CSV table of C-alpha atoms and ligand atoms in Angstrom, one decimal:
chain,number,residue,atom,x,y,z
A,1,MET,CA,-51.0,41.0,29.7
A,2,THR,CA,-52.2,44.6,30.0
A,3,ASP,CA,-55.7,45.9,30.9
A,4,THR,CA,-55.3,49.1,28.9
A,5,LEU,CA,-58.5,49.8,27.0
A,6,ASP,CA,-58.0,50.2,23.2
A,7,PRO,CA,-60.1,53.2,22.1
A,8,ARG,CA,-60.7,51.4,18.8
A,9,SER,CA,-62.7,48.8,20.7
A,10,TRP,CA,-65.4,51.3,21.7
A,11,LEU,CA,-65.5,53.9,18.9
A,12,TYR,CA,-64.9,52.8,15.3
A,13,PRO,CA,-66.0,53.5,11.7
A,14,THR,CA,-68.7,51.4,10.1
A,15,PRO,CA,-70.5,51.7,6.7
A,16,ARG,CA,-73.3,53.7,8.5
A,17,GLY,CA,-70.8,56.1,10.2
A,18,LEU,CA,-68.7,56.4,13.3
A,19,TYR,CA,-70.2,54.0,15.9
A,20,CYS,CA,-69.9,54.2,19.7
A,21,LYS,CA,-70.5,50.6,20.9
A,22,PRO,CA,-71.0,51.0,24.7
A,23,GLY,CA,-73.5,53.8,24.0
A,24,ASP,CA,-75.0,52.1,20.9
A,25,PHE,CA,-75.1,55.4,18.9
A,26,TYR,CA,-73.6,56.8,15.7
A,27,ILE,CA,-72.0,60.2,15.3
A,28,ASP,CA,-73.0,62.2,12.2
A,29,PRO,CA,-74.1,59.0,10.5
A,30,ALA,CA,-74.4,58.8,6.7
A,31,VAL,CA,-77.8,57.1,6.8
A,32,ALA,CA,-80.8,57.1,9.1
A,33,VAL,CA,-80.0,55.1,12.3
A,34,PRO,CA,-81.9,54.3,15.6
A,35,ARG,CA,-79.8,56.8,17.6
A,36,ALA,CA,-77.5,59.6,16.4
A,37,VAL,CA,-75.4,62.3,18.0
A,38,ILE,CA,-75.2,65.2,15.5
A,39,THR,CA,-72.2,67.7,15.7
A,40,HIS,CA,-73.8,70.4,13.5
A,41,GLY,CA,-76.5,71.2,10.9
A,42,HIS,CA,-74.5,70.9,7.6
A,43,GLY,CA,-76.1,68.4,5.3
A,44,ASP,CA,-73.2,65.9,5.3
A,45,HIS,CA,-73.4,65.7,9.1
A,46,ALA,CA,-77.1,66.2,9.9
A,47,ARG,CA,-79.4,63.9,7.9
A,48,PRO,CA,-83.1,63.3,8.3
A,49,GLY,CA,-84.8,60.1,9.4
A,50,HIS,CA,-83.0,59.1,12.7
A,51,ARG,CA,-85.3,57.6,15.3
A,52,ALA,CA,-83.5,59.6,18.0
A,53,ALA,CA,-81.2,62.6,17.5
A,54,LEU,CA,-79.1,64.3,20.2
A,55,ALA,CA,-77.6,67.7,19.4
A,56,THR,CA,-77.4,71.3,20.7
A,57,PRO,CA,-80.8,73.1,20.7
A,58,GLU,CA,-79.5,75.3,17.9
A,59,THR,CA,-78.6,72.4,15.7
A,60,LEU,CA,-82.0,70.7,16.3
A,61,ALA,CA,-83.7,74.0,15.3
A,62,ILE,CA,-81.6,74.0,12.1
A,63,MET,CA,-82.6,70.4,11.4
A,64,ARG,CA,-86.3,71.2,12.0
A,65,THR,CA,-86.0,74.1,9.5
A,66,ARG,CA,-84.4,71.9,6.9
A,67,PHE,CA,-86.3,68.6,7.5
A,68,GLU,CA,-89.9,69.8,7.9
A,69,ASP,CA,-90.0,69.6,11.7
A,70,MET,CA,-88.8,66.0,11.9
A,71,PRO,CA,-92.0,64.7,13.5
A,72,ASP,CA,-90.7,61.1,13.5
A,73,THR,CA,-87.4,61.8,15.2
A,74,SER,CA,-87.2,61.9,19.0
A,75,GLN,CA,-85.2,65.1,19.6
A,76,GLN,CA,-82.9,65.4,22.6
A,77,PRO,CA,-81.4,68.8,23.0
A,78,LEU,CA,-78.1,69.0,25.0
A,79,LYS,CA,-76.7,72.5,25.8
A,80,TYR,CA,-72.9,73.2,25.6
A,81,GLY,CA,-71.3,71.9,28.8
A,82,GLU,CA,-74.2,69.7,30.0
A,83,SER,CA,-73.7,66.0,30.2
A,84,VAL,CA,-75.9,63.0,29.6
A,85,ARG,CA,-75.4,59.3,30.0
A,86,ILE,CA,-76.2,57.1,27.0
A,87,GLY,CA,-75.7,53.4,27.8
A,88,ASP,CA,-72.3,53.3,29.5
A,89,VAL,CA,-71.0,56.5,27.9
A,90,ASP,CA,-71.1,60.1,29.2
A,91,VAL,CA,-71.8,62.5,26.3
A,92,GLU,CA,-71.1,66.2,26.4
A,93,LEU,CA,-71.1,68.8,23.7
A,94,ALA,CA,-68.5,71.6,23.5
A,95,PRO,CA,-68.3,74.6,21.1
A,96,ALA,CA,-66.6,73.9,17.8
A,97,GLY,CA,-66.6,77.5,16.5
A,98,HIS,CA,-67.8,76.3,13.0
A,99,ILE,CA,-71.4,77.6,12.7
A,100,LEU,CA,-74.3,78.3,14.9
A,101,GLY,CA,-74.9,75.4,17.3
A,102,SER,CA,-71.8,73.5,16.1
A,103,ALA,CA,-70.3,71.2,18.7
A,104,GLN,CA,-67.6,68.7,19.4
A,105,ALA,CA,-68.9,65.4,20.9
A,106,VAL,CA,-67.0,64.6,24.1
A,107,LEU,CA,-67.3,60.9,24.9
A,108,ALA,CA,-66.2,59.5,28.2
A,109,TYR,CA,-66.1,55.7,28.7
A,110,LYS,CA,-64.3,54.0,31.6
A,111,SER,CA,-61.1,55.9,32.0
A,112,GLN,CA,-60.9,57.2,28.5
A,113,ARG,CA,-62.1,60.4,26.7
A,114,ILE,CA,-62.5,60.7,23.0
A,115,VAL,CA,-63.3,64.1,21.4
A,116,VAL,CA,-65.0,64.1,18.0
A,117,SER,CA,-64.4,67.6,16.7
A,118,GLY,CA,-66.9,67.6,13.8
A,119,ASP,CA,-65.9,70.6,11.6
A,120,PHE,CA,-64.2,73.4,13.5
A,121,LYS,CA,-62.2,76.6,13.1
A,122,ARG,CA,-60.2,78.7,15.6
A,123,ARG,CA,-60.7,82.3,14.4
A,124,PRO,CA,-63.4,84.4,16.0
A,125,ASP,CA,-66.9,84.1,14.4
A,126,PRO,CA,-69.6,86.5,15.7
A,127,THR,CA,-72.3,83.8,15.0
A,128,CYS,CA,-71.1,81.2,17.4
A,129,PRO,CA,-69.0,80.7,20.6
A,130,PRO,CA,-65.3,79.8,20.1
A,131,PHE,CA,-63.8,76.3,19.8
A,132,GLU,CA,-62.9,74.9,23.2
A,133,PRO,CA,-59.8,72.7,23.4
A,134,ILE,CA,-60.4,69.7,25.6
A,135,PRO,CA,-57.7,67.3,26.9
A,136,CYS,CA,-58.4,63.8,25.7
A,137,ASP,CA,-56.9,60.4,24.9
A,138,VAL,CA,-58.1,60.6,21.3
A,139,PHE,CA,-58.8,63.7,19.3
A,140,ILE,CA,-60.7,63.1,16.0
A,141,THR,CA,-59.9,66.1,13.8
A,142,GLU,CA,-61.4,67.2,10.5
A,143,ALA,CA,-58.8,67.8,7.7
A,144,THR,CA,-60.6,69.8,5.0
A,145,PHE,CA,-57.8,72.2,4.5
A,146,ALA,CA,-54.9,70.0,5.8
A,147,LEU,CA,-52.2,71.1,3.5
A,148,PRO,CA,-49.5,73.7,4.3
A,149,VAL,CA,-50.6,75.7,1.2
A,150,PHE,CA,-53.9,76.4,2.9
A,151,HIS,CA,-53.5,79.6,4.9
A,152,HIS,CA,-56.7,81.6,5.3
A,153,PRO,CA,-56.1,85.3,5.2
A,154,SER,CA,-57.9,87.7,7.7
A,155,ASP,CA,-61.7,87.6,7.1
A,156,MET,CA,-62.0,91.4,7.6
A,157,GLY,CA,-59.3,91.8,4.9
A,158,GLU,CA,-61.3,89.8,2.5
A,159,ILE,CA,-64.5,91.7,3.3
A,160,GLY,CA,-62.4,94.9,2.7
A,161,LYS,CA,-61.8,93.7,-0.8
A,162,LEU,CA,-65.5,93.3,-1.4
A,163,LEU,CA,-66.3,96.8,-0.1
A,164,ARG,CA,-63.4,98.4,-2.1
A,165,SER,CA,-64.9,96.8,-5.2
A,166,VAL,CA,-68.3,98.2,-4.4
A,167,ALA,CA,-66.8,101.6,-4.0
A,168,THR,CA,-64.9,101.2,-7.3
A,169,PHE,CA,-68.0,100.1,-9.3
A,170,PRO,CA,-70.9,101.9,-7.8
A,171,GLU,CA,-73.1,101.3,-10.8
A,172,ARG,CA,-72.8,97.5,-10.6
A,173,THR,CA,-74.4,94.9,-8.4
A,174,HIS,CA,-72.1,92.7,-6.3
A,175,LEU,CA,-73.3,89.2,-6.3
A,176,VAL,CA,-71.7,87.1,-3.6
A,177,GLY,CA,-72.0,83.3,-3.6
A,178,VAL,CA,-72.3,81.9,0.0
A,179,TYR,CA,-73.4,78.6,1.5
A,180,ALA,CA,-76.8,78.9,3.0
A,181,LEU,CA,-75.9,77.7,6.5
A,182,GLY,CA,-73.1,79.5,8.3
A,183,LYS,CA,-71.2,81.3,5.6
A,184,CYS,CA,-74.2,83.5,4.6
A,185,GLN,CA,-74.7,84.7,8.1
A,186,ARG,CA,-71.0,85.1,8.9
A,187,VAL,CA,-70.5,87.2,5.7
A,188,ILE,CA,-73.5,89.4,6.7
A,189,LYS,CA,-72.0,89.9,10.2
A,190,LEU,CA,-68.6,90.7,8.8
A,191,LEU,CA,-70.1,93.3,6.4
A,192,ARG,CA,-71.9,94.9,9.4
A,193,ALA,CA,-68.6,94.9,11.4
A,194,ALA,CA,-66.9,96.6,8.5
A,195,GLY,CA,-69.5,99.4,8.6
A,196,TRP,CA,-71.9,98.3,5.8
A,197,ASP,CA,-75.3,99.2,7.3
A,198,LYS,CA,-77.3,99.3,4.1
A,199,ARG,CA,-79.9,96.7,3.2
A,200,ILE,CA,-78.3,93.3,2.2
A,201,TRP,CA,-80.4,91.5,-0.4
A,202,LEU,CA,-80.8,87.7,-0.3
A,203,HIS,CA,-81.7,85.0,-2.8
A,204,GLY,CA,-84.9,83.3,-1.6
A,205,SER,CA,-83.2,80.0,-0.6
A,206,LEU,CA,-81.1,81.9,2.0
A,207,MET,CA,-84.1,83.5,3.8
A,208,ALA,CA,-85.2,80.6,6.1
A,209,LEU,CA,-81.9,80.0,7.8
A,210,CYS,CA,-81.2,83.8,8.2
A,211,LYS,CA,-84.6,84.1,9.9
A,212,LEU,CA,-83.6,81.2,12.2
A,213,TYR,CA,-80.3,82.9,13.1
A,214,GLN,CA,-82.2,86.0,14.0
A,215,GLU,CA,-84.6,84.0,16.1
A,216,GLN,CA,-81.6,82.6,17.9
A,217,GLY,CA,-80.4,86.1,18.7
A,218,VAL,CA,-77.9,86.7,15.9
A,219,ASP,CA,-78.6,90.3,14.7
A,220,LEU,CA,-78.2,90.5,10.9
A,221,GLY,CA,-79.4,94.1,10.5
A,222,ASP,CA,-81.5,95.1,7.5
A,223,ILE,CA,-81.9,92.0,5.2
A,224,ALA,CA,-84.5,91.4,2.5
A,225,HIS,CA,-85.6,88.9,-0.1
A,226,VAL,CA,-84.6,90.0,-3.7
A,227,SER,CA,-88.1,89.2,-4.9
A,228,ASP,CA,-89.7,91.7,-2.5
A,229,ALA,CA,-87.8,94.6,-4.1
A,230,ILE,CA,-90.0,97.4,-5.4
A,231,LEU,CA,-88.4,100.1,-7.6
A,232,GLU,CA,-84.9,98.7,-6.8
A,233,ASN,CA,-82.3,98.6,-9.5
A,234,PHE,CA,-79.7,96.9,-7.3
A,235,ARG,CA,-77.0,99.3,-8.5
A,236,GLY,CA,-74.3,99.5,-5.9
A,237,ALA,CA,-76.2,96.8,-3.9
A,238,ILE,CA,-74.7,93.7,-2.3
A,239,VAL,CA,-76.8,90.6,-3.1
A,240,LEU,CA,-76.0,87.2,-1.5
A,241,CYS,CA,-77.0,84.0,-3.2
A,242,PRO,CA,-76.1,80.3,-3.2
A,243,PRO,CA,-73.0,79.6,-5.3
A,244,SER,CA,-75.0,77.8,-8.0
A,245,ALA,CA,-77.1,80.9,-8.6
A,246,ILE,CA,-74.1,83.1,-9.7
A,247,ALA,CA,-74.2,81.7,-13.2
A,248,ASP,CA,-77.9,80.9,-13.2
A,249,ARG,CA,-80.7,82.7,-15.2
A,250,TRP,CA,-81.7,84.2,-11.9
A,251,SER,CA,-78.6,86.4,-11.9
A,252,ARG,CA,-79.6,88.2,-15.2
A,253,ARG,CA,-81.9,90.6,-13.4
A,254,PHE,CA,-78.9,92.5,-11.9
A,255,ALA,CA,-77.0,95.4,-13.3
A,256,ASP,CA,-73.7,94.1,-14.9
A,257,PRO,CA,-72.9,92.1,-11.7
A,258,VAL,CA,-69.5,91.6,-10.2
A,259,THR,CA,-69.5,88.0,-9.2
A,260,ALA,CA,-67.8,87.0,-5.9
A,261,PHE,CA,-67.7,83.7,-3.9
A,262,ALA,CA,-66.8,83.4,-0.2
A,263,SER,CA,-65.1,80.1,0.4
A,264,GLY,CA,-61.9,78.6,1.7
A,265,TRP,CA,-61.6,77.0,-1.8
A,266,MET,CA,-61.1,80.4,-3.4
A,267,ARG,CA,-57.4,79.9,-2.4
A,268,VAL,CA,-57.3,77.6,-5.4
A,269,ARG,CA,-57.4,79.7,-8.5
A,270,ALA,CA,-58.7,77.0,-10.8
A,271,ARG,CA,-61.8,76.7,-8.6
A,272,ALA,CA,-62.5,80.4,-8.9
A,273,ARG,CA,-62.1,80.2,-12.7
A,274,GLN,CA,-64.4,77.1,-12.8
A,275,ARG,CA,-67.2,79.0,-11.1
A,276,ALA,CA,-66.6,82.2,-13.3
A,277,VAL,CA,-65.8,84.1,-10.1
A,278,GLU,CA,-64.3,87.6,-10.7
A,279,LEU,CA,-63.7,88.4,-7.0
A,280,PRO,CA,-62.7,85.3,-5.0
A,281,LEU,CA,-63.0,85.9,-1.2
A,282,ILE,CA,-61.1,83.4,0.9
A,283,ILE,CA,-63.5,83.1,3.9
A,284,SER,CA,-63.7,79.6,5.4
A,285,ASP,CA,-65.5,78.0,8.3
A,286,HIS,CA,-62.9,75.3,8.5
A,287,ALA,CA,-59.5,75.4,10.2
A,288,ASP,CA,-56.6,76.0,7.9
A,289,TRP,CA,-53.2,74.2,8.1
A,290,ASP,CA,-51.9,76.4,10.9
A,291,GLU,CA,-55.1,76.1,13.0
A,292,LEU,CA,-55.2,72.3,12.5
A,293,THR,CA,-51.6,71.8,13.6
A,294,ALA,CA,-51.8,74.4,16.4
A,295,THR,CA,-54.9,72.7,17.7
A,296,ALA,CA,-53.4,69.2,17.7
A,297,ALA,CA,-50.3,70.6,19.4
A,298,GLU,CA,-52.3,72.4,22.0
A,299,ILE,CA,-54.5,69.5,22.9
A,300,ALA,CA,-51.6,67.0,22.6
A,301,PRO,CA,-53.9,64.0,22.6
A,302,GLY,CA,-52.7,60.4,23.2
A,303,GLU,CA,-53.8,59.7,19.6
A,304,LEU,CA,-54.9,61.8,16.6
A,305,TRP,CA,-57.6,60.3,14.3
A,306,ILE,CA,-58.1,62.2,11.1
A,307,THR,CA,-61.3,62.3,9.1
A,308,HIS,CA,-62.7,63.7,5.9
A,309,GLY,CA,-60.1,65.7,4.0
A,310,ARG,CA,-56.4,65.5,3.3
A,311,GLU,CA,-55.3,62.9,5.9
A,312,GLU,CA,-51.8,62.2,4.7
A,313,ALA,CA,-50.1,65.5,5.3
A,314,LEU,CA,-51.6,65.9,8.8
A,315,ALA,CA,-50.8,62.3,9.7
A,316,ARG,CA,-47.2,63.0,8.6
A,317,TRP,CA,-47.1,66.1,10.7
A,318,ALA,CA,-48.4,64.2,13.7
A,319,HIS,CA,-45.7,61.5,13.4
A,320,LEU,CA,-43.0,64.2,13.3
A,321,HIS,CA,-44.5,65.6,16.5
A,322,ASP,CA,-44.7,62.2,18.3
A,323,ILE,CA,-48.5,62.0,18.2
A,324,PRO,CA,-49.6,58.6,17.0
A,325,ALA,CA,-52.1,59.2,14.1
A,326,ARG,CA,-54.4,57.3,11.9
A,327,ALA,CA,-56.7,58.1,9.1
A,328,LEU,CA,-60.4,57.1,9.6
A,329,ALA,CA,-61.9,56.1,6.3
A,330,LEU,CA,-65.3,57.6,6.7
A,331,VAL,CA,-67.6,58.0,3.7
A,332,GLY,CA,-70.2,60.6,2.9
A,333,TYR,CA,-68.6,63.9,3.9
A,334,GLU,CA,-68.2,66.8,1.5
A,335,ASP,CA,-65.6,69.4,1.1
A,336,GLU,CA,-67.2,72.4,2.7
A,337,GLY,CA,-70.7,73.2,3.9
A,338,ASP,CA,-73.3,72.4,1.4
A,339,ASP,CA,-74.5,74.0,-1.7
B,401,ZN,ZN1,-67.9,68.5,7.2
B,402,ZN,ZN1,-69.7,71.7,8.4
């Protein structure tokens, strides 16, 4: 007879999402629930309609922008590093390095600590603080790019490809597909870091979140809505748009556009072809294989639980490194960001 607490007894998957029993809350639930802890603002993690939602102030601001102010949700902001007690559980949010406001949920109950990473990456991102490794009994990792074939190249190298193409085709418009939340603002910051200080044009659907990033102190430089252009022929210009707009009627206004798409999935040539992308840019807000395995090795948790992605390869890696692992069958999560 042992009195060791089984972590599965207090945090487990349910059809509504990952449920923390002694705190009576869900983490990133797939449906509206009485009490939710939200790791970040992407649509497959942050959904509308919860009676109460706890998240970083930045994530709550993102949710208000997307969900018409959420008047029916009681909003509980929790800054990185602050702690709050919910039921019998101490909850803390730690930076995940994924997008503005993104957090790992750190749950402490009795003598145990479980860290739910949400989505994360390890390389520097000028739009959010870096991922913080936290010692724990159970680390719940994402696995979007959990195959050894996924190695993300340097993001500045990818931005260099875009700028070389702009220099090579000065008469053409460069149309870059980006996800509206996170990728868009990171690509803008990378362009600024690479020395592109000209106006960057945006599709209308990208404006609201860029404005929010600016209000949150992320300087994006000179950006403008494509529809506000007067006497602008967009030759030599860089225009950002949602990936779906690349092949849309909307794109016909531009001068012989070069189509690009910034995504970790651009490593897969078939996906680039599918989207009719001429210039694939491998820029991801998710950890690649090396980052996933290095993170698990660094944290060295008692157990590794793996969610939404390619669980098998990472589970096999963990077994080879003497870290007990299990795949959490959670439904409702998408590949990357949202479109
Ligand atoms: Zn996700
Ligand atoms: Zn995400």
